[in-house]
XYZ file of C-alpha atoms in Angstrom:
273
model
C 75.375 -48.789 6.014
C 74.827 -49.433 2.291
C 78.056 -51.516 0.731
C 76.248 -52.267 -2.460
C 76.526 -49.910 -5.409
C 75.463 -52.031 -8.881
C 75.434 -55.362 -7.666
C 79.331 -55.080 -5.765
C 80.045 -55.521 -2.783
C 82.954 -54.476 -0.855
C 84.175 -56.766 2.386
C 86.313 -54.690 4.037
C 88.164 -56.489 7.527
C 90.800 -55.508 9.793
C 92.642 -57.749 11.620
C 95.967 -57.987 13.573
C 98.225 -59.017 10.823
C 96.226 -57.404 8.101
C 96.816 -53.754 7.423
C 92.743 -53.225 6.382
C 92.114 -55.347 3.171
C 89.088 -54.810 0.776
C 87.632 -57.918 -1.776
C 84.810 -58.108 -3.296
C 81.612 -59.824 -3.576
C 79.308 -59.944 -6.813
C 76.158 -62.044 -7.415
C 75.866 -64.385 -10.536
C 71.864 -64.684 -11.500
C 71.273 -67.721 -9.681
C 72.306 -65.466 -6.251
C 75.386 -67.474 -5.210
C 78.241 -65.293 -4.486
C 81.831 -65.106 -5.127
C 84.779 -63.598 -3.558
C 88.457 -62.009 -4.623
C 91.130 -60.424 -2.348
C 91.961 -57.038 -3.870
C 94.570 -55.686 -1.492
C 95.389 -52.878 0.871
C 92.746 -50.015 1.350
C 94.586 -46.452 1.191
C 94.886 -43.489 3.123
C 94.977 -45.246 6.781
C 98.206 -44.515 7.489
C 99.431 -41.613 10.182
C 102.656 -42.413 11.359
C 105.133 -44.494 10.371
C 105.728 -48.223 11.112
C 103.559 -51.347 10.622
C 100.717 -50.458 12.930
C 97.033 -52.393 12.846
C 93.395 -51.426 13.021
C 90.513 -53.106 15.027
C 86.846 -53.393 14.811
C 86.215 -50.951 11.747
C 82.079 -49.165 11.945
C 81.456 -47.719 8.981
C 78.639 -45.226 8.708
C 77.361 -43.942 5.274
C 75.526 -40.542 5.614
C 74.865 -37.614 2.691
C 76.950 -39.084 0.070
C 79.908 -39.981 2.435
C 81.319 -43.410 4.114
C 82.462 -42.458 7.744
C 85.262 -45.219 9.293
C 85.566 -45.397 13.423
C 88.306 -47.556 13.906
C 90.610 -48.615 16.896
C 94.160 -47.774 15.912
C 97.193 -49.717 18.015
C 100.376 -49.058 17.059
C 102.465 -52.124 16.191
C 101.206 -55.732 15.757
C 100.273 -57.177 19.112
C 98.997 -60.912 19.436
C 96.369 -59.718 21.999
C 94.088 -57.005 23.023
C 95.673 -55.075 26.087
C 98.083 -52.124 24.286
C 96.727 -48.734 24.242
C 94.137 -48.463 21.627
C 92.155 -44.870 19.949
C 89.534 -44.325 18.267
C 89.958 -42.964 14.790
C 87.789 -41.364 12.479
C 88.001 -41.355 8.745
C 85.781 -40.415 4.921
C 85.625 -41.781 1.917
C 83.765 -41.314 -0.646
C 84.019 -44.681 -2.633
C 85.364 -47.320 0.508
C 88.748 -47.492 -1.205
C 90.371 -44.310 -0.784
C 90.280 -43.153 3.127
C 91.511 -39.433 4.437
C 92.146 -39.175 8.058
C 90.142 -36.783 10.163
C 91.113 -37.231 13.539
C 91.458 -38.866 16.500
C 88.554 -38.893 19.141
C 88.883 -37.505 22.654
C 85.907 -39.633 24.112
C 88.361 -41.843 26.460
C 91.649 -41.837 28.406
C 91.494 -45.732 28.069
C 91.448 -48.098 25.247
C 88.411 -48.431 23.229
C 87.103 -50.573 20.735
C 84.016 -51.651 18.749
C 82.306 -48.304 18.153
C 78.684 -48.812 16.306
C 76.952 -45.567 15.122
C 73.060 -45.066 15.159
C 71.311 -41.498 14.382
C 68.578 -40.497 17.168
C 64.727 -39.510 16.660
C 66.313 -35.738 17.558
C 68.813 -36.114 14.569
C 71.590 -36.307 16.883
C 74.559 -39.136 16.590
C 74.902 -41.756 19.226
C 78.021 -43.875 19.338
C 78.471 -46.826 21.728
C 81.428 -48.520 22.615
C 83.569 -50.834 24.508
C 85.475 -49.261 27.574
C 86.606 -51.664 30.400
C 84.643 -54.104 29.231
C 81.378 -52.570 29.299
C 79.313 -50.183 27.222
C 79.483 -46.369 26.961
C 78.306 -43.893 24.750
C 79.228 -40.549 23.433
C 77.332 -38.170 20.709
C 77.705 -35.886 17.894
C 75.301 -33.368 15.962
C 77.924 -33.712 12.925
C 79.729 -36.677 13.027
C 83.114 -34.723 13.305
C 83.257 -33.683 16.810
C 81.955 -35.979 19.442
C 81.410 -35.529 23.276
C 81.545 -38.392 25.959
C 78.651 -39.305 27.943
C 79.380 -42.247 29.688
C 78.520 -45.517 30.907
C 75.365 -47.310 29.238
C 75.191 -50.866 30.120
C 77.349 -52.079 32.986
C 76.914 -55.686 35.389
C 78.082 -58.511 33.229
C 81.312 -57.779 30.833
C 80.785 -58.151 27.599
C 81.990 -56.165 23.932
C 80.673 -55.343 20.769
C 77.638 -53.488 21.404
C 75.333 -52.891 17.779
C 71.997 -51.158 17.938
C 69.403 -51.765 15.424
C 65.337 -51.184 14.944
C 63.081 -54.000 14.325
C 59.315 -55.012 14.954
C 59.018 -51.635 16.623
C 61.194 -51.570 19.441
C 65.361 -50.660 19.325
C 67.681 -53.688 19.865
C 71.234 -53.665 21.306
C 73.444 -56.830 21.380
C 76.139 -57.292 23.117
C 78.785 -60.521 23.391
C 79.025 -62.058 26.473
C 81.384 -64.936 25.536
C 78.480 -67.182 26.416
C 75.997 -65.914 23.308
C 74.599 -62.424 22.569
C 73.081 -60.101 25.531
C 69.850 -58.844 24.466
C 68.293 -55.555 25.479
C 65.743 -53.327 24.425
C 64.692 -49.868 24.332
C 61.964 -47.423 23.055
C 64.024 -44.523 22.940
C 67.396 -45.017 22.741
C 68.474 -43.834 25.948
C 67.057 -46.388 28.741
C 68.050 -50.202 27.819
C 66.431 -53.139 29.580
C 67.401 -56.237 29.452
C 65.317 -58.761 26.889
C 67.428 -62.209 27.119
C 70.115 -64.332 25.563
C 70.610 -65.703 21.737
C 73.437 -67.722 20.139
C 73.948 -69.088 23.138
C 72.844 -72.739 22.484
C 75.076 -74.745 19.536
C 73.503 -75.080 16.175
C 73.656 -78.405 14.063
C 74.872 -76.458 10.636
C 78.737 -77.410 9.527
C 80.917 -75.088 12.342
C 78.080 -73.782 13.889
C 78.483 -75.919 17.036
C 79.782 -73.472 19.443
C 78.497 -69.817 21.028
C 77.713 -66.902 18.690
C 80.021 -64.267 18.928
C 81.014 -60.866 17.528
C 77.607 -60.447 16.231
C 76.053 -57.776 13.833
C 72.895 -57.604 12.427
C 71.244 -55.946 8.968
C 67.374 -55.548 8.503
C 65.619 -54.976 5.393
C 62.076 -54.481 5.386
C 60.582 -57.296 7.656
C 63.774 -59.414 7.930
C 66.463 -58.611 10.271
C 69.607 -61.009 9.711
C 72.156 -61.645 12.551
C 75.909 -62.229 11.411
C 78.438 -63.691 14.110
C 81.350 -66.178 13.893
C 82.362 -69.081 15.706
C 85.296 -71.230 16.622
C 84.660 -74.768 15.844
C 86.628 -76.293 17.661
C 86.737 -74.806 20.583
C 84.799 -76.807 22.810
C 84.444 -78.586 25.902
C 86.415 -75.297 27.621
C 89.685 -75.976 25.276
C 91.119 -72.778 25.065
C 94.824 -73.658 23.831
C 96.106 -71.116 21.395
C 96.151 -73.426 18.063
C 95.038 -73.662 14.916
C 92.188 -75.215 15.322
C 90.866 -73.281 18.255
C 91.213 -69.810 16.324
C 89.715 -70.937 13.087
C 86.947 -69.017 12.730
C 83.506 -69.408 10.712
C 81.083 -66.691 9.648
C 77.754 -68.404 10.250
C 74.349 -66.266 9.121
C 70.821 -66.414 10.678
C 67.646 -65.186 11.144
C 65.724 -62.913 13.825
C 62.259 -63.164 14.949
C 60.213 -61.423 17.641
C 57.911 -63.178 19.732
C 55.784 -61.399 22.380
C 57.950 -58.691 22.676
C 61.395 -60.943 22.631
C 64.245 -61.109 20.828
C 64.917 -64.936 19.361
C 67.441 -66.966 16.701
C 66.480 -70.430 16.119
C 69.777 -70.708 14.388
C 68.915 -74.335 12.724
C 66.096 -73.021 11.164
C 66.290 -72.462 7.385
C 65.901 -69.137 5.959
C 66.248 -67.526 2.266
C 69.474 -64.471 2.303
C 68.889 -61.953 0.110
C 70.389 -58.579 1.040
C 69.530 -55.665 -1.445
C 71.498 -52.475 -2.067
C 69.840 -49.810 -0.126
């Protein structure tokens, strides 16, 4: 999904006190980066009240941006309310129009991530009951269920992804990223664990979670977060334990598997696409 358009960026996060807020992100000539909160993104709104949005996938395709989104209403503290998918364009990031409200579960749903198949067809994949399943669309607009994908272990966040040949899914465990890998899309088996050993970088001492990943060209960059300090199985609800760190590394192939040597150093340079 291209966010670049001349050199801006546009960092767009949902969270559950945050009614979707946009910043941006422009590169000086030596690279470095530099951020500034810009406010509320329009058009999200479709009832009234002080309702949130989770897990935003954004999809670009023929000159539009389209935004799958779980929509709760109200602010809950934790994941549990009744959640829908929603679906809505844009043509600039900024300014959103509503388009409906998918009929792919009777349950909540979360963390949808959109990938187009060899047959031009739309594949979707998402979180229900704490596993994956899919559904697909020849248009975007109208989308049909098909049902459970990868099962056993619970997990979230499922992202798919081509690199070095093959098609990657991860998924978040709570112990590191699940790995698996397919030829066609379809039939997924299972290619090992990453982000699941600490790293020695500032905050990077705990699992990898959440994770997303961009490739350009011959270098495919994984994005997660961590919680610092949360360690040694301290789960209290504080400060400290929620802080949360965006940490940046890169993926190699080796014989056919998927690794992150998170400590080892690597140049970031994402280009508009």
């Amino acid at each position: 999904m291209p966010l670049e358009a001349v050199g801006l960026h546009l960092v767009i996060s949902f969270t559950t006190v945050l009614m979707g807020t946009y910043g941006k992100r422009r590169a000086n000539k030596h690279g470095q980066r530099d951020e500034g909160y810009r406010g509320t993104i329009e058009g999200l709104d479709i009832e009234w009240g002080r309702n949130t949005f989770w897990a935003p996938e954004i999809y670009w395709h023929e000159g539009t941006y389209h935004m799958y989104v779980s929509y709760i209403r109200g602010v809950p503290d934790r994941w549990g309310h009744q959640a829908d998918m929603l679906h809505y364009t844009s043509s600039n990031l900024i300014k959103w129009t509503f388009q409906s409200k998918l009929k792919i579960s009777d349950t909540n749903i979360i963390d949808a991530c959109i990938y187009q198949m060899p047959d031009g067809m739309f594949r979707m994949w998402f979180k229900e009951s704490n596993h994956t399943y899919a559904a697909e669309s020849s248009d975007l607009y109208e989308w049909k269920r098909i049902g459970p994908v990868i099962e056993g272990r619970w997990h979230e966040g499922p992202n798919v992804f081509r690199f070095e040949g093959f098609y990657w899914m991860i998924v978040d465990e709570w112990r590191g990223q699940g790995v698996y890998r397919s030829n066609d899309l379809l039939h997924w088996e299972r290619n090992g664990l990453i982000l699941d050993q600490p790293g020695s970088r500032e905050d990077d001492g705990t699992n990898g979670l959440h994770a997303d990943v961009v490739v350009q060209g011959e270098h495919a960059y994984i994005f997660y977060f961590t919680h610092p300090e949360r360690t040694n199985g301290n789960e209290e609800s504080t400060y400290g334990t929620r802080r949360s760190s965006i940490q940046a590394a890169e993926l190699e192939v080796v014989g056919g598997v998927l690794i992150c040597n998170r400590d080892k150093p690597f140049d970031l340079k994402l280009l508009p696409e």
